[in-house]
Short mmCIF file of C-alpha atoms and ligand atoms in Angstrom, two decimals:
data_model
loop_
_atom_site.label_atom_id
_atom_site.label_comp_id
_atom_site.label_asym_id
_atom_site.label_seq_id
_atom_site.Cartn_x
_atom_site.Cartn_y
_atom_site.Cartn_z
CA MET A 1 20.87 -18.38 27.67
CA MET A 2 18.97 -15.00 27.80
CA SER A 3 15.22 -16.67 28.78
CA ASP A 4 12.76 -14.65 26.84
CA THR A 5 10.66 -12.91 29.50
CA ALA A 6 14.88 -11.06 29.86
CA LYS A 7 14.71 -10.57 26.40
CA LYS A 8 14.28 -7.33 24.64
CA ILE A 9 13.69 -5.47 20.92
CA HIS A 10 15.65 -3.04 19.96
CA LEU A 11 13.55 -0.48 17.79
CA ILE A 12 15.24 2.51 16.18
CA ILE A 13 11.84 4.65 14.93
CA THR A 14 11.37 7.76 12.86
CA ARG A 15 9.21 10.08 14.48
CA GLN A 16 8.01 12.88 13.54
CA ASN A 17 5.19 15.25 16.12
CA ASP A 18 3.38 17.06 12.64
CA PRO A 19 3.32 17.85 9.18
CA GLN A 20 5.21 20.49 9.51
CA SER A 21 8.42 19.48 12.26
CA GLN A 22 11.00 17.80 11.15
CA PRO A 23 12.17 14.22 11.60
CA TYR A 24 13.61 12.93 14.69
CA THR A 25 14.59 9.57 15.62
CA GLU A 26 14.16 7.66 19.30
CA GLU A 27 15.18 4.42 20.57
CA PHE A 28 13.43 1.87 22.37
CA LEU A 29 14.23 -1.49 24.17
CA VAL A 30 11.24 -3.59 24.35
CA PRO A 31 10.12 -7.18 26.33
CA TYR A 32 10.65 -9.23 23.65
CA ARG A 33 7.61 -12.64 23.67
CA PRO A 34 8.06 -15.23 20.98
CA ASN A 35 5.41 -14.62 17.51
CA MET A 36 5.55 -10.82 17.89
CA ASN A 37 5.02 -8.67 15.39
CA ILE A 38 5.79 -5.16 14.80
CA ILE A 39 2.35 -4.04 15.76
CA GLY A 40 3.12 -6.01 19.17
CA ALA A 41 6.16 -4.37 19.78
CA LEU A 42 4.27 -0.76 19.50
CA ILE A 43 1.75 -1.99 21.56
CA GLU A 44 4.54 -1.99 23.98
CA ILE A 45 5.94 1.31 23.91
CA GLN A 46 1.77 3.10 23.50
CA ARG A 47 1.79 0.79 27.22
CA ASN A 48 4.99 1.99 28.38
CA PRO A 49 6.35 4.73 26.63
CA VAL A 50 9.81 5.29 27.94
CA ASN A 51 12.85 5.29 25.69
CA ALA A 52 16.12 3.56 25.36
CA LYS A 53 17.26 6.61 27.57
CA GLY A 54 14.83 5.60 30.37
CA GLU A 55 12.98 8.85 29.29
CA THR A 56 9.19 8.67 29.95
CA THR A 57 8.31 10.18 25.82
CA THR A 58 5.49 10.49 23.90
CA PRO A 59 3.48 7.18 22.60
CA VAL A 60 4.28 6.48 18.44
CA ILE A 61 1.33 6.63 16.82
CA TRP A 62 0.70 4.73 13.67
CA GLU A 63 -2.51 3.03 11.63
CA SER A 64 -3.62 0.01 11.45
CA VAL A 65 -7.39 -2.08 11.95
CA CYS A 66 -7.06 -5.77 10.57
CA LEU A 67 -3.77 -7.31 11.90
CA GLU A 68 -4.15 -9.92 9.25
CA GLU A 69 -2.55 -8.62 6.02
CA VAL A 70 -6.51 -7.42 4.24
CA CYS A 71 -6.56 -3.49 5.06
CA GLY A 72 -3.54 -1.89 4.50
CA ALA A 73 -3.63 0.81 6.87
CA CYS A 74 -0.08 -0.40 8.66
CA SER A 75 2.67 -0.32 5.78
CA MET A 76 5.81 1.32 7.08
CA VAL A 77 9.21 0.65 5.71
CA ILE A 78 11.07 -1.86 8.48
CA ASN A 79 14.13 -2.60 7.55
CA GLY A 80 14.53 -0.03 4.47
CA LYS A 81 11.87 -2.20 2.91
CA PRO A 82 7.55 -1.12 2.90
CA ARG A 83 5.85 -3.71 4.84
CA GLN A 84 3.12 -4.86 6.41
CA ALA A 85 3.77 -4.18 10.47
CA CYS A 86 0.90 -6.20 10.69
CA SER A 87 2.66 -9.73 8.84
CA THR A 88 6.29 -8.39 9.52
CA LEU A 89 7.68 -10.76 12.25
CA ILE A 90 10.20 -9.60 15.24
CA ASP A 91 11.85 -13.47 15.29
CA LYS A 92 11.96 -13.50 11.39
CA ILE A 93 13.83 -9.37 10.82
CA GLU A 94 17.75 -8.31 12.30
CA GLN A 95 18.17 -5.91 15.00
CA PRO A 96 18.08 -2.94 15.88
CA ILE A 97 14.96 -2.52 13.53
CA ARG A 98 14.69 0.58 11.95
CA ILE A 99 11.55 1.73 11.74
CA ALA A 100 10.04 4.97 9.48
CA PRO A 101 6.87 6.30 7.95
CA LEU A 102 6.51 5.97 4.22
CA SER A 103 8.53 8.35 2.68
CA THR A 104 5.42 8.67 -0.79
CA PHE A 105 3.36 10.04 1.99
CA PRO A 106 2.88 13.26 3.89
CA VAL A 107 3.06 11.87 7.55
CA MET A 108 0.89 13.12 10.17
CA ARG A 109 2.40 12.21 12.86
CA ASP A 110 5.11 9.33 13.75
CA LEU A 111 4.74 6.11 11.81
CA LEU A 112 1.20 7.31 10.50
CA VAL A 113 0.58 9.14 7.03
CA ASP A 114 -2.18 10.12 4.61
CA ARG A 115 -2.80 7.48 1.94
CA GLN A 116 -5.50 10.14 0.09
CA ARG A 117 -2.76 10.61 -2.70
CA MET A 118 -4.11 6.82 -3.50
CA PHE A 119 -8.01 6.65 -2.66
CA ASP A 120 -7.58 10.05 -5.43
CA ALA A 121 -5.95 7.82 -8.55
CA LEU A 122 -8.57 5.33 -7.25
CA LYS A 123 -11.88 8.26 -7.96
CA ARG A 124 -10.13 8.91 -11.16
CA VAL A 125 -9.97 5.74 -12.49
CA LYS A 126 -13.43 4.69 -11.28
CA ALA A 127 -12.20 1.96 -9.95
CA TRP A 128 -15.53 0.08 -9.84
CA VAL A 129 -18.52 -1.44 -11.39
CA PRO A 130 -21.42 1.30 -11.25
CA ILE A 131 -24.95 -0.34 -10.60
CA ASP A 132 -28.05 1.59 -10.90
CA GLY A 133 -29.81 1.77 -7.79
CA THR A 134 -30.25 -0.95 -4.99
CA TYR A 135 -32.21 -3.12 -6.01
CA ASP A 136 -31.67 -7.10 -7.46
CA LEU A 137 -30.54 -7.43 -10.14
CA GLY A 138 -30.15 -10.64 -10.78
CA PRO A 139 -26.97 -12.97 -10.88
CA GLY A 140 -25.46 -10.09 -14.15
CA PRO A 141 -23.07 -12.30 -16.37
CA ARG A 142 -20.63 -14.71 -15.82
CA MET A 143 -16.51 -14.68 -15.96
CA PRO A 144 -14.67 -17.41 -17.65
CA GLU A 145 -13.27 -18.82 -14.74
CA ASN A 146 -9.11 -18.50 -16.92
CA THR A 147 -10.01 -14.61 -16.27
CA ARG A 148 -11.89 -14.62 -12.88
CA GLN A 149 -8.86 -16.50 -11.02
CA TRP A 150 -6.07 -13.50 -12.56
CA ALA A 151 -8.92 -10.60 -11.57
CA TYR A 152 -9.08 -12.57 -7.96
CA GLU A 153 -5.96 -12.25 -8.24
CA LEU A 154 -5.80 -8.20 -8.10
CA SER A 155 -9.26 -7.60 -6.62
CA LYS A 156 -6.34 -8.39 -3.45
CA CYS A 157 -4.92 -4.74 -3.86
CA MET A 158 -5.80 -3.38 -0.16
CA THR A 159 -4.27 0.07 -1.70
CA CYS A 160 -1.13 -0.26 1.44
CA GLY A 161 0.64 1.97 -1.07
CA CYS A 162 3.95 -0.13 -0.73
CA CYS A 163 3.98 -0.55 -4.10
CA LEU A 164 3.63 4.18 -4.75
CA GLU A 165 6.37 3.62 -2.12
CA ALA A 166 9.06 1.54 -4.10
CA CYS A 167 8.34 3.33 -7.26
CA PRO A 168 10.73 6.18 -8.10
CA ASN A 169 8.61 8.21 -9.87
CA VAL A 170 5.44 8.53 -7.50
CA ASN A 171 6.73 11.17 -4.92
CA SER A 172 5.88 14.78 -4.11
CA LYS A 173 7.17 16.14 -7.41
CA THR A 174 5.26 14.00 -9.58
CA ALA A 175 1.26 13.80 -10.48
CA PHE A 176 1.86 9.73 -11.38
CA ILE A 177 -1.15 7.66 -9.85
CA GLY A 178 1.18 4.43 -9.47
CA PRO A 179 1.43 0.70 -10.15
CA ALA A 180 -1.56 0.17 -8.18
CA ALA A 181 -4.33 2.17 -9.85
CA VAL A 182 -3.19 1.05 -13.97
CA SER A 183 -3.73 -2.56 -11.60
CA GLN A 184 -6.70 -1.72 -10.92
CA VAL A 185 -8.31 -0.41 -14.82
CA ARG A 186 -7.30 -3.81 -15.88
CA LEU A 187 -9.63 -5.84 -12.89
CA PHE A 188 -12.80 -3.09 -13.73
CA ASN A 189 -12.16 -3.73 -17.09
CA SER A 190 -11.97 -7.33 -17.29
CA HIS A 191 -15.49 -7.31 -15.37
CA PRO A 192 -18.42 -7.72 -17.85
CA THR A 193 -20.55 -5.35 -16.40
CA GLY A 194 -17.38 -2.55 -15.58
CA ALA A 195 -15.86 -3.26 -19.42
CA MET A 196 -19.10 -0.45 -20.19
CA HIS A 197 -17.26 2.16 -18.68
CA LYS A 198 -13.57 0.64 -20.48
CA GLU A 199 -12.63 3.86 -22.50
CA ASP A 200 -13.83 6.16 -20.07
CA ARG A 201 -10.70 4.68 -17.40
CA LEU A 202 -8.60 4.39 -20.44
CA GLU A 203 -8.75 7.72 -21.25
CA ALA A 204 -8.59 8.23 -17.17
CA LEU A 205 -4.93 6.58 -17.84
CA MET A 206 -3.80 8.97 -20.04
CA GLY A 207 -2.44 12.81 -19.83
CA GLU A 208 -0.47 14.04 -16.66
CA GLY A 209 0.33 11.70 -14.21
CA GLY A 210 -0.83 8.60 -16.07
CA ILE A 211 0.75 5.24 -17.45
CA THR A 212 3.80 7.01 -19.74
CA GLU A 213 5.07 8.27 -16.38
CA CYS A 214 6.13 4.84 -15.25
CA GLY A 215 9.14 4.65 -15.92
CA ASN A 216 9.38 0.30 -15.58
CA SER A 217 11.95 0.21 -12.93
CA GLN A 218 9.86 -3.27 -11.99
CA ASN A 219 10.41 -1.90 -7.79
CA CYS A 220 6.76 -2.30 -7.60
CA VAL A 221 6.31 -6.68 -8.27
CA GLN A 222 8.66 -7.14 -5.97
CA VAL A 223 7.02 -5.40 -2.84
CA CYS A 224 3.88 -5.90 -3.25
CA PRO A 225 3.19 -7.69 -0.07
CA LYS A 226 0.11 -9.59 -2.13
CA GLY A 227 1.91 -10.91 -5.25
CA ILE A 228 0.02 -8.99 -7.60
CA PRO A 229 1.44 -9.29 -11.44
CA LEU A 230 1.76 -4.81 -11.59
CA THR A 231 4.49 -5.00 -14.24
CA THR A 232 2.18 -7.16 -16.16
CA SER A 233 -1.41 -4.69 -15.54
CA ILE A 234 1.37 -2.20 -16.69
CA ALA A 235 2.25 -3.66 -19.29
CA GLN A 236 -1.48 -4.39 -20.65
CA MET A 237 -2.95 -1.05 -19.85
CA ASN A 238 -0.67 0.49 -21.68
CA ARG A 239 -1.21 -1.54 -25.02
CA GLN A 240 -5.30 -0.64 -24.61
CA VAL A 241 -4.40 2.91 -23.64
CA THR A 242 -2.40 2.44 -27.49
CA LEU A 243 -4.98 1.78 -29.08
CA GLN A 244 -7.92 3.48 -26.96
CA SER A 245 -5.63 6.90 -28.63
CA PHE A 246 -5.81 5.47 -31.46
CA LYS A 247 -9.68 5.00 -31.65
CA ASN A 248 -9.47 8.51 -31.01
CA PHE A 249 -7.43 10.03 -33.33
CA PHE A 250 -9.43 7.47 -35.90
CA GLY A 251 -12.49 8.72 -34.25
FE1 SF4 B 1 -0.23 -2.98 -1.78
FE2 SF4 B 1 -0.21 -4.34 -4.15
FE3 SF4 B 1 -1.93 -3.01 -4.04
FE4 SF4 B 1 0.53 -1.72 -3.87
S1 SF4 B 1 -0.58 -3.80 -5.51
S2 SF4 B 1 -0.85 -1.16 -2.93
S3 SF4 B 1 1.34 -2.47 -3.00
S4 SF4 B 1 -1.58 -4.76 -2.31
#
């Protein structure tokens, strides 16, 4: 049996030098260690940027911050599935491991993408609770416990982009804001103070790029690393947007 120190991890990585250039693949064989994650394998390449042919190459670029599946920065497509590189363990997936950048977002370099589209969507739907100044406002109204429980689940969204990657209706040809922003409207509209801007957020879900562009493929809910009930959020927001349109129509 091969010892752990002699074992190698076989990676096939889709690379791209800059936003304009053509993607290509490069293979790597990196030393195996037990309990390694994908980030660990990428760090090995950074330490010793030599490809599987033994040629010296440039280190692979990626983005990561927290390394505990909270920041959402290290999303990539690993063996065909959008997921977090930090929580993907080498021992749990098949080799060769194919790694590619998320295809829904513009590639900056290698595995680094620009997720600005998601942050713009959060701005569009006003995904925050406005406060008046920075002085102590006191505890504020209480949230019913049963609402708090599901709202807490929605608040786990880390803007990772996996749900947008899986959604057939989010791509460079559409303006669809995607499931994550729709779910954040549900979260902020359920907040006792956030609800004061409920109508603004529902209006923001109407029109081009809004909720009507959801094709109900239900792919989003299957890939969300935080298990957020995205399809429930979309169904509820659809209902609220319809009610809001009636309200607008009848003045
Ligand atoms: Fe990521 Fe889930 Fe948030 Fe989508 S809803 S951005 S998959 S955490």
